[in-house]
Coordinates of C-alpha atoms and ligand atoms in Angstrom, one line a residue:
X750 CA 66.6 249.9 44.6
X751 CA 64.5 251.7 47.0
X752 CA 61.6 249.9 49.1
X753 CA 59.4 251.0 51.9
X754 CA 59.0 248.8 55.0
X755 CA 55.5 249.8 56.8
X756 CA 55.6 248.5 60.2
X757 CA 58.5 248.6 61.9
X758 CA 57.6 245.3 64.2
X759 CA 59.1 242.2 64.7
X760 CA 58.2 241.2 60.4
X761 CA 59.2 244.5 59.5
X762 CA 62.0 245.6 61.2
X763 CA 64.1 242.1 60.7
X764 CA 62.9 242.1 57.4
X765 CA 63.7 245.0 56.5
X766 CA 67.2 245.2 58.3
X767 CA 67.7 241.8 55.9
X768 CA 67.0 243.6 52.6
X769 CA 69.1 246.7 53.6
X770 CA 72.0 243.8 53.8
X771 CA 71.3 242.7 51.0
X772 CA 71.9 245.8 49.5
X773 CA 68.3 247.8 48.9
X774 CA 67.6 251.4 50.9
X775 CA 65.3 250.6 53.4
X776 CA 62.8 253.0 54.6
X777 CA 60.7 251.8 57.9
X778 CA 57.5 253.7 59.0
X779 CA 56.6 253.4 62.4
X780 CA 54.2 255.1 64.0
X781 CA 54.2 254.1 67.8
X782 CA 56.7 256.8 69.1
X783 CA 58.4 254.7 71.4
X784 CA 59.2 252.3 69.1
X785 CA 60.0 254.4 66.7
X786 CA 62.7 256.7 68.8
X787 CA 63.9 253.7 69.9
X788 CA 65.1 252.5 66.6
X789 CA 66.2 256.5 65.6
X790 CA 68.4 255.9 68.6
X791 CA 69.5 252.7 67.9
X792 CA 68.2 250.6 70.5
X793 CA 66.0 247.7 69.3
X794 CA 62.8 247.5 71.0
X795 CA 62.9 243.3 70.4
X796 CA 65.3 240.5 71.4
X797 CA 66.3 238.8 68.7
X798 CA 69.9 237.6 68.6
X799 CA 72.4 239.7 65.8
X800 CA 69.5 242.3 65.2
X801 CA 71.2 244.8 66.6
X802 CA 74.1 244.4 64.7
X803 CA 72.4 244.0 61.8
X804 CA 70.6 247.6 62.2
X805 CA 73.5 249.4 63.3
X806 CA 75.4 248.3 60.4
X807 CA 72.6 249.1 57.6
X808 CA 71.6 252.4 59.4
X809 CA 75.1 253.7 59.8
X810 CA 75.8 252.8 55.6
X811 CA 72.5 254.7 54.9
X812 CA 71.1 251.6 53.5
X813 CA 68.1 251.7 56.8
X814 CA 66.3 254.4 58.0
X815 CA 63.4 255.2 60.2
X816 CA 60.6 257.6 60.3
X817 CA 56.7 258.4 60.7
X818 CA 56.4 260.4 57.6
X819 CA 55.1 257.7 54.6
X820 CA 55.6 260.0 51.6
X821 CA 58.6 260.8 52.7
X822 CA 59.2 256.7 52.7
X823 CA 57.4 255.8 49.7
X824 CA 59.2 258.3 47.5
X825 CA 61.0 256.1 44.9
X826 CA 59.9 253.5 46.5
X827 CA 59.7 250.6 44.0
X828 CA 58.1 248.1 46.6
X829 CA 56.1 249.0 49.7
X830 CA 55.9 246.4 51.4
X831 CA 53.0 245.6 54.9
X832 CA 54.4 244.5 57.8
X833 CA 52.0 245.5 60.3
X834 CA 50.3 243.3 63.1
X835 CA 47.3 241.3 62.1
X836 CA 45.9 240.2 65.9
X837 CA 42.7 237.9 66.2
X838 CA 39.6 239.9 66.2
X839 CA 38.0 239.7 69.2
X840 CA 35.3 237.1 69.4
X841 CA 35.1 235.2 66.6
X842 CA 39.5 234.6 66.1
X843 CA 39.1 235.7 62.6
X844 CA 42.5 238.5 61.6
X845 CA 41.8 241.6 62.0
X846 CA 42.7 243.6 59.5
X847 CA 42.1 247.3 60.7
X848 CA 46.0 248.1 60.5
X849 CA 46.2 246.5 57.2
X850 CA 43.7 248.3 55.2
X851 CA 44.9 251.7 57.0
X852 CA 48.5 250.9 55.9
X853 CA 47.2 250.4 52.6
X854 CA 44.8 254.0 52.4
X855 CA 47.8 255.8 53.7
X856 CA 49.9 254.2 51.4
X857 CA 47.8 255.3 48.5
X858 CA 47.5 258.4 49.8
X859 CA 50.9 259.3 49.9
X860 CA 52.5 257.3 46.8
X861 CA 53.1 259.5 43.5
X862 CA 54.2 256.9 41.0
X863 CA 54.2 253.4 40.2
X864 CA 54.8 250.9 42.9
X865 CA 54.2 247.4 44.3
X866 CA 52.1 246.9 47.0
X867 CA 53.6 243.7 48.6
X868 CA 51.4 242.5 51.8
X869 CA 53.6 240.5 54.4
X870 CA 51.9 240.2 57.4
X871 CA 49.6 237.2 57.2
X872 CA 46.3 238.4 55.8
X873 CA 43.5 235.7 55.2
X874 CA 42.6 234.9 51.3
X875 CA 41.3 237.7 49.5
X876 CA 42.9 240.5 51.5
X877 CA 45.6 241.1 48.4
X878 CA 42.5 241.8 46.4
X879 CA 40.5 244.1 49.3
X880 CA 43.7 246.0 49.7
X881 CA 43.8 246.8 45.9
X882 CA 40.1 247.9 46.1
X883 CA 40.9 250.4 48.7
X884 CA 43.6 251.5 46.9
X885 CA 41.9 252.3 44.1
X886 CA 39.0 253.6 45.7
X887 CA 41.2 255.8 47.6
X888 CA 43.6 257.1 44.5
X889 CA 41.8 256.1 41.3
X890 CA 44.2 257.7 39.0
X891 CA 47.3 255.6 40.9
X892 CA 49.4 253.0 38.7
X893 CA 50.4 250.1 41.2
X894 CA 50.1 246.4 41.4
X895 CA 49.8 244.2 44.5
X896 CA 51.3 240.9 45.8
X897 CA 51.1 238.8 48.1
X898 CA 54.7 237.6 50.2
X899 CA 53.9 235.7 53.8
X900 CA 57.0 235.9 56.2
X901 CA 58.0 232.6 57.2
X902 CA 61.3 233.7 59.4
X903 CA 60.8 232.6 63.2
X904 CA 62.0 234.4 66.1
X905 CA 65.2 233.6 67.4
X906 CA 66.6 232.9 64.5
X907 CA 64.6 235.1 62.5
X908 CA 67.9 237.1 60.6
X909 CA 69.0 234.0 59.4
X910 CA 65.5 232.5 58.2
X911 CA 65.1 235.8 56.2
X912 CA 68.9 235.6 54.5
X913 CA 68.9 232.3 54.1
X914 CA 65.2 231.1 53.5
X915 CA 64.3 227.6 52.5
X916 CA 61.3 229.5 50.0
X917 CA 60.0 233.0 49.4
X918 CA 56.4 232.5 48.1
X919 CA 55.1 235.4 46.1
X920 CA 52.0 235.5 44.7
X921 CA 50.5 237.6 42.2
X922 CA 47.2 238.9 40.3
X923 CA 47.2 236.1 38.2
X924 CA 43.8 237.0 36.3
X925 CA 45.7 239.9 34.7
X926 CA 48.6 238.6 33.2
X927 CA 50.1 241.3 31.8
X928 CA 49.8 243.1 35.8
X929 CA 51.3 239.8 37.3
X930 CA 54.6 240.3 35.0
X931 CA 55.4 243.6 35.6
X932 CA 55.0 243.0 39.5
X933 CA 57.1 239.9 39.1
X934 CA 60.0 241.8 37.1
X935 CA 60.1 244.0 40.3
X936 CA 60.2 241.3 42.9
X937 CA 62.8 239.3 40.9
X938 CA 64.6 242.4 41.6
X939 CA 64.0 243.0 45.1
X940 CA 65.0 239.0 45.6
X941 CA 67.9 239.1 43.5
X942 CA 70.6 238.6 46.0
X943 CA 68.9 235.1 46.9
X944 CA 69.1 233.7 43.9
X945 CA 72.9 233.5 44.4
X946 CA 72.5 231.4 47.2
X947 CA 70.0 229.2 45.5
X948 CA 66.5 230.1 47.2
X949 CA 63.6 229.2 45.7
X950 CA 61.1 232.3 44.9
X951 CA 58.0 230.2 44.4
X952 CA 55.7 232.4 42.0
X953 CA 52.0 232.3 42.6
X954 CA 48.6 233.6 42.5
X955 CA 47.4 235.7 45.8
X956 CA 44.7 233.4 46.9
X957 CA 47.5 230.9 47.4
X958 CA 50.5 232.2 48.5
X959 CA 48.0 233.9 51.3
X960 CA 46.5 230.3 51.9
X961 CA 50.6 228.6 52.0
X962 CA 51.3 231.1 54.8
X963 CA 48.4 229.7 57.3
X964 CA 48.6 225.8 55.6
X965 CA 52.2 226.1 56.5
X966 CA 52.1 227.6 59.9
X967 CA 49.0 224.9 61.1
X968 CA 50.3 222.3 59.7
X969 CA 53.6 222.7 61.6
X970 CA 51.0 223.1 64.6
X971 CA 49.2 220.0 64.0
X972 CA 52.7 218.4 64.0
X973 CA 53.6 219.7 67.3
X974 CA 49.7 218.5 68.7
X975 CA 50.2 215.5 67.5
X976 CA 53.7 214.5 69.1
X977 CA 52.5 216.3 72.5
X978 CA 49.6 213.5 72.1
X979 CA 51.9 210.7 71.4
X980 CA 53.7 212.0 74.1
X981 CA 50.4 211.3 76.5
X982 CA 50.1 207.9 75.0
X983 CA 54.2 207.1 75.5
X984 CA 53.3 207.8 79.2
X985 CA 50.4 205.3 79.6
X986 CA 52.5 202.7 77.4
X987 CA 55.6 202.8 78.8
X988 CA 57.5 204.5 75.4
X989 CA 59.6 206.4 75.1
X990 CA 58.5 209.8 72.8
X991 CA 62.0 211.2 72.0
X992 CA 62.8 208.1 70.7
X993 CA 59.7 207.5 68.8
X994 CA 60.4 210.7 67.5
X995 CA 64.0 209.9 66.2
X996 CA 62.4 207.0 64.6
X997 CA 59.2 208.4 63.0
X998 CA 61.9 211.6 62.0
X999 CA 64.1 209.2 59.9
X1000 CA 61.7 209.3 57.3
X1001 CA 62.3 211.7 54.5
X1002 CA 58.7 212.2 54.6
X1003 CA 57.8 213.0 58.3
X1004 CA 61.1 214.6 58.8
X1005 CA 62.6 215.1 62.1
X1006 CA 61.9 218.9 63.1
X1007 CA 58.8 220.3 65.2
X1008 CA 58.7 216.4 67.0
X1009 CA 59.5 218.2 70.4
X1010 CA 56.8 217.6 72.4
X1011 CA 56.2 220.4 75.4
X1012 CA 53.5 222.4 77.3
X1013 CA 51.4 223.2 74.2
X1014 CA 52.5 225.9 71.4
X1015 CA 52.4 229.3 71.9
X1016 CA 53.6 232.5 70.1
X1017 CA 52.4 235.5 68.1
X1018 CA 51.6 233.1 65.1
X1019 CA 50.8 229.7 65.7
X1020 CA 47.5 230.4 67.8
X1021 CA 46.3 233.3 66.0
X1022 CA 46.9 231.5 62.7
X1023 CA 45.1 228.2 63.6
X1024 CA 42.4 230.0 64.8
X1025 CA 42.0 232.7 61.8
X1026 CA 42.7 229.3 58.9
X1027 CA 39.6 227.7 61.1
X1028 CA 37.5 230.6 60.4
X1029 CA 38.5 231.1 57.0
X1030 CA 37.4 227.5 56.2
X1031 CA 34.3 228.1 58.0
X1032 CA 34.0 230.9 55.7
X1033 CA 33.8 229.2 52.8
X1034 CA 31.8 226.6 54.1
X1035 CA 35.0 223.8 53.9
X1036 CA 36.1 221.6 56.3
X1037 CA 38.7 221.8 58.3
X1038 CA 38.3 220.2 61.3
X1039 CA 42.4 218.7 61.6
X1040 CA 43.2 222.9 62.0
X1041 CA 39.8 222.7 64.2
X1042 CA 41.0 220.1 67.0
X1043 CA 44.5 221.4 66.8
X1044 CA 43.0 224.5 68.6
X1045 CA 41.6 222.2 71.0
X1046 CA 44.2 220.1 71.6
X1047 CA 46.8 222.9 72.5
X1048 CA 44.4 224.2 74.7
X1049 CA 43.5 221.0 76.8
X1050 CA 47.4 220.6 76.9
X1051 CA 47.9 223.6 78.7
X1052 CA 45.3 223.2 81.3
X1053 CA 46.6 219.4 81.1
X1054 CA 50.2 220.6 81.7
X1055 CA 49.0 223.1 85.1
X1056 CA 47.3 219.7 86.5
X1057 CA 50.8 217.5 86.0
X1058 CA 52.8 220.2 87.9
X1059 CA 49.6 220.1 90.7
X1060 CA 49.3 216.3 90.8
X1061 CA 53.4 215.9 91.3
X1062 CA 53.1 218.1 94.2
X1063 CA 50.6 215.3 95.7
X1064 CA 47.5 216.9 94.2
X1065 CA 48.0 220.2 95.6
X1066 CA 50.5 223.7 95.3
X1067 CA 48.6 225.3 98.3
X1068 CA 51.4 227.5 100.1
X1069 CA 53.9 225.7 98.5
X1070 CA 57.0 227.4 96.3
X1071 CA 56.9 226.7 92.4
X1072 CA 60.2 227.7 90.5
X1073 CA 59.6 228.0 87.4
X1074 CA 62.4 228.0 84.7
X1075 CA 61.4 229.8 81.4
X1076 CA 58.6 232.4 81.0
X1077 CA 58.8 233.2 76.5
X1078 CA 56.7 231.0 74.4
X1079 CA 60.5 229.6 73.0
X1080 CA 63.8 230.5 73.8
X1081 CA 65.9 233.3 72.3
X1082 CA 63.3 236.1 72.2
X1083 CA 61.6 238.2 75.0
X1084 CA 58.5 237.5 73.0
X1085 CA 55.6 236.6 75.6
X1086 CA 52.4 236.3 73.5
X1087 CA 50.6 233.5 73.7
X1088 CA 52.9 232.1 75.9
X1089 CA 52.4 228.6 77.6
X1090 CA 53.5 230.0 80.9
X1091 CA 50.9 232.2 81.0
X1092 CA 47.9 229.8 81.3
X1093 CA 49.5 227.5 83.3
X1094 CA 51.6 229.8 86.0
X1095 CA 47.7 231.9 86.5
X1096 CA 46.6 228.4 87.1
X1097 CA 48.9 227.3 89.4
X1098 CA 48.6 231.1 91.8
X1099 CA 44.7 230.1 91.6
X1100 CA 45.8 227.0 93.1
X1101 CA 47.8 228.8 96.1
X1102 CA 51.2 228.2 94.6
X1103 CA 54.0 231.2 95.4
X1104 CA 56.1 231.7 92.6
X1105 CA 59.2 232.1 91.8
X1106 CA 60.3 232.7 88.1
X1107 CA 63.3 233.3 85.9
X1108 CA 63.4 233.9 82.5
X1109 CA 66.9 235.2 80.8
X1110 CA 65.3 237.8 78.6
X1111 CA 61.6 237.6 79.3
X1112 CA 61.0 238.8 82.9
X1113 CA 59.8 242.6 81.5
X1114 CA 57.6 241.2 78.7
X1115 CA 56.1 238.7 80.9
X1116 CA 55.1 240.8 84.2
X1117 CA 51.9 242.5 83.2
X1118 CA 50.9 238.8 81.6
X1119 CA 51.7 236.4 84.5
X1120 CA 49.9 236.8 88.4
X1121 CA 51.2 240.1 90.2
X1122 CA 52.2 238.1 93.2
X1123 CA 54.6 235.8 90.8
X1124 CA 58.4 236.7 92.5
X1125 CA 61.0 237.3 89.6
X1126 CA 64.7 236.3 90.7
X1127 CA 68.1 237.4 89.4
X1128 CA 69.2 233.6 88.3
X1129 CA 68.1 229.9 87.7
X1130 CA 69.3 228.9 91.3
X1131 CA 67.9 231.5 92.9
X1132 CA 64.3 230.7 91.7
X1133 CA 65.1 227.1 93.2
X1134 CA 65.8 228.4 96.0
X1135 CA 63.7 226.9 99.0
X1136 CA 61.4 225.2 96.1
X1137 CA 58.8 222.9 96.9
X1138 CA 58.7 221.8 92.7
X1139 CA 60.9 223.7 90.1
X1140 CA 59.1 223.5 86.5
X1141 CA 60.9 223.7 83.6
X1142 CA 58.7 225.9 80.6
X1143 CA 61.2 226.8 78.4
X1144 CA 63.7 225.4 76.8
X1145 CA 67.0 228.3 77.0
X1146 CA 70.3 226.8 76.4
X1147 CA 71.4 227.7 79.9
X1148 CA 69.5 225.5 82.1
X1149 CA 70.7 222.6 80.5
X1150 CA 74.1 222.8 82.1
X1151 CA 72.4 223.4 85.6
X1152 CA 74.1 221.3 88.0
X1153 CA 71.3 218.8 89.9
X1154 CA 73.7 219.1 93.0
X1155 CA 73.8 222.8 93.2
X1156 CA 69.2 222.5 92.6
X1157 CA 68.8 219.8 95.1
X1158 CA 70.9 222.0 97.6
X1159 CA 68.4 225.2 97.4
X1160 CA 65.4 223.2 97.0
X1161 CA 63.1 222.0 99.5
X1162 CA 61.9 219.4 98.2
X1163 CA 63.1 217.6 95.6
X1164 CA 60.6 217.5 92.7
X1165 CA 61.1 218.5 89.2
X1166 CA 58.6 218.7 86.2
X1167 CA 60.5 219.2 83.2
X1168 CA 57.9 220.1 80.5
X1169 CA 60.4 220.3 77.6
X1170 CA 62.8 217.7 78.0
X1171 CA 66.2 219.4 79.0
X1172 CA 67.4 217.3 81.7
X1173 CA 68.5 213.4 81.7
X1174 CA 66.4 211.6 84.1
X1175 CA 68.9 208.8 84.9
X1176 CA 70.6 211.7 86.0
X1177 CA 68.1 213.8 88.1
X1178 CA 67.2 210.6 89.4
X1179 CA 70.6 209.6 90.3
X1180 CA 70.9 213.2 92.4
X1181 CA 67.6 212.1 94.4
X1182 CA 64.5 213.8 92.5
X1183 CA 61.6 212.8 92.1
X1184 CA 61.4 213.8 88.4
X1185 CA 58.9 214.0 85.8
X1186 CA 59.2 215.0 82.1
X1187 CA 57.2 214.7 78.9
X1188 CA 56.5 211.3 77.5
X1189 CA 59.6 209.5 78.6
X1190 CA 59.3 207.0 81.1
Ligands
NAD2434 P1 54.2 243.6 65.6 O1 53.0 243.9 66.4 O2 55.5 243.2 66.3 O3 54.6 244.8 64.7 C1 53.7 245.6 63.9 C2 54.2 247.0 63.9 O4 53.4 247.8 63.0 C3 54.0 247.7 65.3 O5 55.2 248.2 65.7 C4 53.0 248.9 65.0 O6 53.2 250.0 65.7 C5 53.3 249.1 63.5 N1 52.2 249.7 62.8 C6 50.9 249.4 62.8 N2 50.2 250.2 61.9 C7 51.1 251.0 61.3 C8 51.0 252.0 60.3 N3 49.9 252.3 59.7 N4 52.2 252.6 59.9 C9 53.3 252.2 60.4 N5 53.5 251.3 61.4 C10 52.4 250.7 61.8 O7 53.8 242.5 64.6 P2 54.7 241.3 64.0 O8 55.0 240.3 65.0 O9 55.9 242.0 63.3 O10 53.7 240.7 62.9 C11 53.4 241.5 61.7 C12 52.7 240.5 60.8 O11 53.6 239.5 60.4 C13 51.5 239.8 61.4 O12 50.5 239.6 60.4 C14 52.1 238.5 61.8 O13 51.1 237.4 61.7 C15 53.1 238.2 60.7 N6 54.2 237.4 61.0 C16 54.8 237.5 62.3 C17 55.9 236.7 62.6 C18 56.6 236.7 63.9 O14 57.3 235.8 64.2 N7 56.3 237.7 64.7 C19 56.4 235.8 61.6 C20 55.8 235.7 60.4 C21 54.7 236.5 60.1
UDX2435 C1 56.4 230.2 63.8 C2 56.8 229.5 62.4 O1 57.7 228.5 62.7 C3 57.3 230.5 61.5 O2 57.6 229.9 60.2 C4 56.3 231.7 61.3 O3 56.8 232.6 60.4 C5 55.9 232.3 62.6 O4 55.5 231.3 63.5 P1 57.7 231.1 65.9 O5 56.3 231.4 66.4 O6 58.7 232.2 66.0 O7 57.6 230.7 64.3 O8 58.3 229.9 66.6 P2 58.4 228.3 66.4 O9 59.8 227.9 66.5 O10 57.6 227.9 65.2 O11 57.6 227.8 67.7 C6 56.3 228.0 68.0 C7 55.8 227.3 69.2 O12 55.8 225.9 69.0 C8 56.7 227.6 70.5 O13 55.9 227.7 71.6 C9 57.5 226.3 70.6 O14 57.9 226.0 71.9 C10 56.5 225.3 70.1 N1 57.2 224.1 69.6 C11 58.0 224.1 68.4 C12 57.1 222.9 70.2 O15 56.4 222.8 71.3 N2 57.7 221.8 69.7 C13 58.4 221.8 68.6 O16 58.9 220.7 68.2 C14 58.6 223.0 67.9

């Protein structure tokens, strides 16, 4: 089976690397040129652990390939699938969906048989049926159908959320029924090899598999605002919020996952998504004011987080030396949009702070985001070294082994804010810091 990948971006180069081992020819169109030589030479423009692997063996068995030319992608294409970005508009944080409905006229331009038109990228409710308009208004004598198919993989372990998927929600034109089956009988074929390993495809109409995509990702927001609250209230109560997470997570219902708390969300989803569901209730005059203060809570945390690191430094980071560890809005990815350390590292060089950063993957990414004067060093320890405060931002497996002795040796002065947790405070404390983390006592 032969399917067309449009976008060639985080969404639709994983995915499409995942269908190609699954067994389908893959064809990516990309049209930023660096990106796109990049892939035709094999390098892979994102970090995102086994990727590379992954392409190098689909594109050397023929089963992935890469190009600018869409008929030439599209030809026997049985699915054509959109992965391209959909970034808040600016203004009013609604998606915009410029690249979406060009995909879609140069799709139709260049198909010349029947095809499904599968949308990915996260598209607000009623874009399935807008792209079929343009379609049609573009080619009225082309046979297609459209569907709907949110990506739900997250980065860092993004190959494995797409082979192994806990539900693949498809939804289709269910007002013509006759449509809705041939479209299905295509992308029962596309996800075939899942149903071996026992993944749900979900079938749906399009208003509400494009809805599930932004329930799913602001709900899982609201989770994190609300345990980075409880987190706040642990503090003034004397709790301990790792613990009341453990407990609240022992219930089937709640479930322990996304109870981290941290420096506020970030990411090329989370915020935009919050933001655009906000506006599409708005839209159709519904409330939705849980998404709404979400938003706002995230926000507040971030300043919230920049004042914490401030106020342990006894209320001020004039000319003194922040290190900070972590730069990516998570670990395992280079991925810097929307990160938390961008808010709050701006803050604290308004503030007077120097600083010192390290990131393992990040550092490129993040230096046009984060103040020009920020110092990037070669290794955790070296961005402690002569520290006033070292600030922990993101969570990557490697600082957790750190050894306090080896910090408190290259630091100045011994203060650590640990916004996501990693350390042991019995045992920072034990090695003479002064150390603060989130909602533990
Ligand atoms: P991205 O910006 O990394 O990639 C989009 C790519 O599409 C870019 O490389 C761009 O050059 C290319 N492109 C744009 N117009 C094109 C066209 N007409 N033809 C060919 N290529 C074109 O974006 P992304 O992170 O992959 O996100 C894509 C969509 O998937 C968004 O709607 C996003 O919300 C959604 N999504 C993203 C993630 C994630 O973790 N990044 C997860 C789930 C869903
Ligand atoms: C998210 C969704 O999880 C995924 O399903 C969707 O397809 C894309 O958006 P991603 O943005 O890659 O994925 O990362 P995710 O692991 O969800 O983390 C998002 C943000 O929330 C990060 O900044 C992370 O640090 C933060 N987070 C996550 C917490 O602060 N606490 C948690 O418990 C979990």
């Amino acid at each position: 089976m032969r399917i067309a990948m449009i976008g060639g971006g985080y969404v639709g180069l994983v995915s499409g690397a995942c269908f190609a081992e699954f067994g389908l020819h893959v064809a990516v169109v990309e049209t930023n040129p660096d990106r796109l030589s990049a892939l035709r030479e094999g390098r892979i423009p994102i970090y995102e652990p086994g990727l590379d692997v992954l392409v190098e063996n689909n594109a050397r068995a023929g089963r992935l390939t890469f190009g600018d030319d869409i008929a030439q992608a599209v030809a026997g294409a049985e699915a054509v699938f959109i992965a391209v970005g959909t970034p808040p508009r600016n203004g009013d944080g609604a998606a915009d969906l410029q690249y979406v409905h060009a995909a879609a006229r140069q799709i139709a331009q260049a198909l010349t048989g029947y095809a499904v038109i599968v949308t990915k990228s996260t598209v607000p409710v009623g874009s399935s049926r807008r792209i079929a308009e343009i379609i049609r208004a573009t080619r009225p004598d082309l046979d297609f159908d459209v569907a709907s198919n949110p990506e739900f993989l997250r980065e860092g372990s993004a190959i494995d959320d797409c082979m192994r998927p806990d539900r693949v929600i498809i939804g289709l034109d269910q007002k013509q029924p006759e449509r809705a089956r041939r479209a299905e009988a295509v992308m029962q074929r596309v996800y075939e090899p899942l149903k071996k390993i026992d993944a749900p495809l979900v079938f749906t109409g399009l208003e509400t598999a494009e809805l599930t995509k932004y329930a799913s990702n602001s709900f899982l927001a609201m989770k994190i605002s609300f345990i980075n609250e409880m987190a706040d209230l642990c503090e003034k109560l004397g709790a301990n919020v790792q613990e009341l997470a453990c407990g609240m997570g022992m219930d089937e219902r709640i479930g322990s996952r996304f109870l981290n708390p941290g420096p506020g969300y970030g990411g090329s989803c989370f915020p935009k998504d919050t933001l655009a569901l906000s506006r599409i209730a708005q839209e159709a005059q519904s409330g939705c004011r849980l998404v709404e203060t979400t938003v706002q809570v995230n926000e507040a945390r971030k300043a919230a987080m920049a004042g914490r690191i401030i106020a342990a430094c006894g209320g001020s980071v004039n000319n003194k030396t922040v290190a900070v560890l972590g730069l990516t809005f998570k670990p395992e990815t280079d991925d810097m949009r929307e990160s938390a350390s961008i808010p709050i590292l701006h803050r604290l060089a308004e503030a007077g702070a120097r600083l010192q950063a390290y990131d393992p993957v990040g550092m490129d990414a993040a230096k046009p985001l984060l103040p020009p004067e920020t110092t990037y060093c070669e290794n955790a320890l070296d961005a402690a070294q002569g520290a006033d405060v070292l600030v922990v931002l993101t969570e990557w497996e490697q600082f957790r082994s750190i050894s306090p002795e080896a910090l408190a040796q290259r630091m100045q002065n011994k203060i650590i804010v640990d916004l996501r947790n990693i350390f042991d405070p019995a045992v920072m404390r034990a090695s003479g810091f002064s150390y603060l983390s989130v909602g533990r006592p």
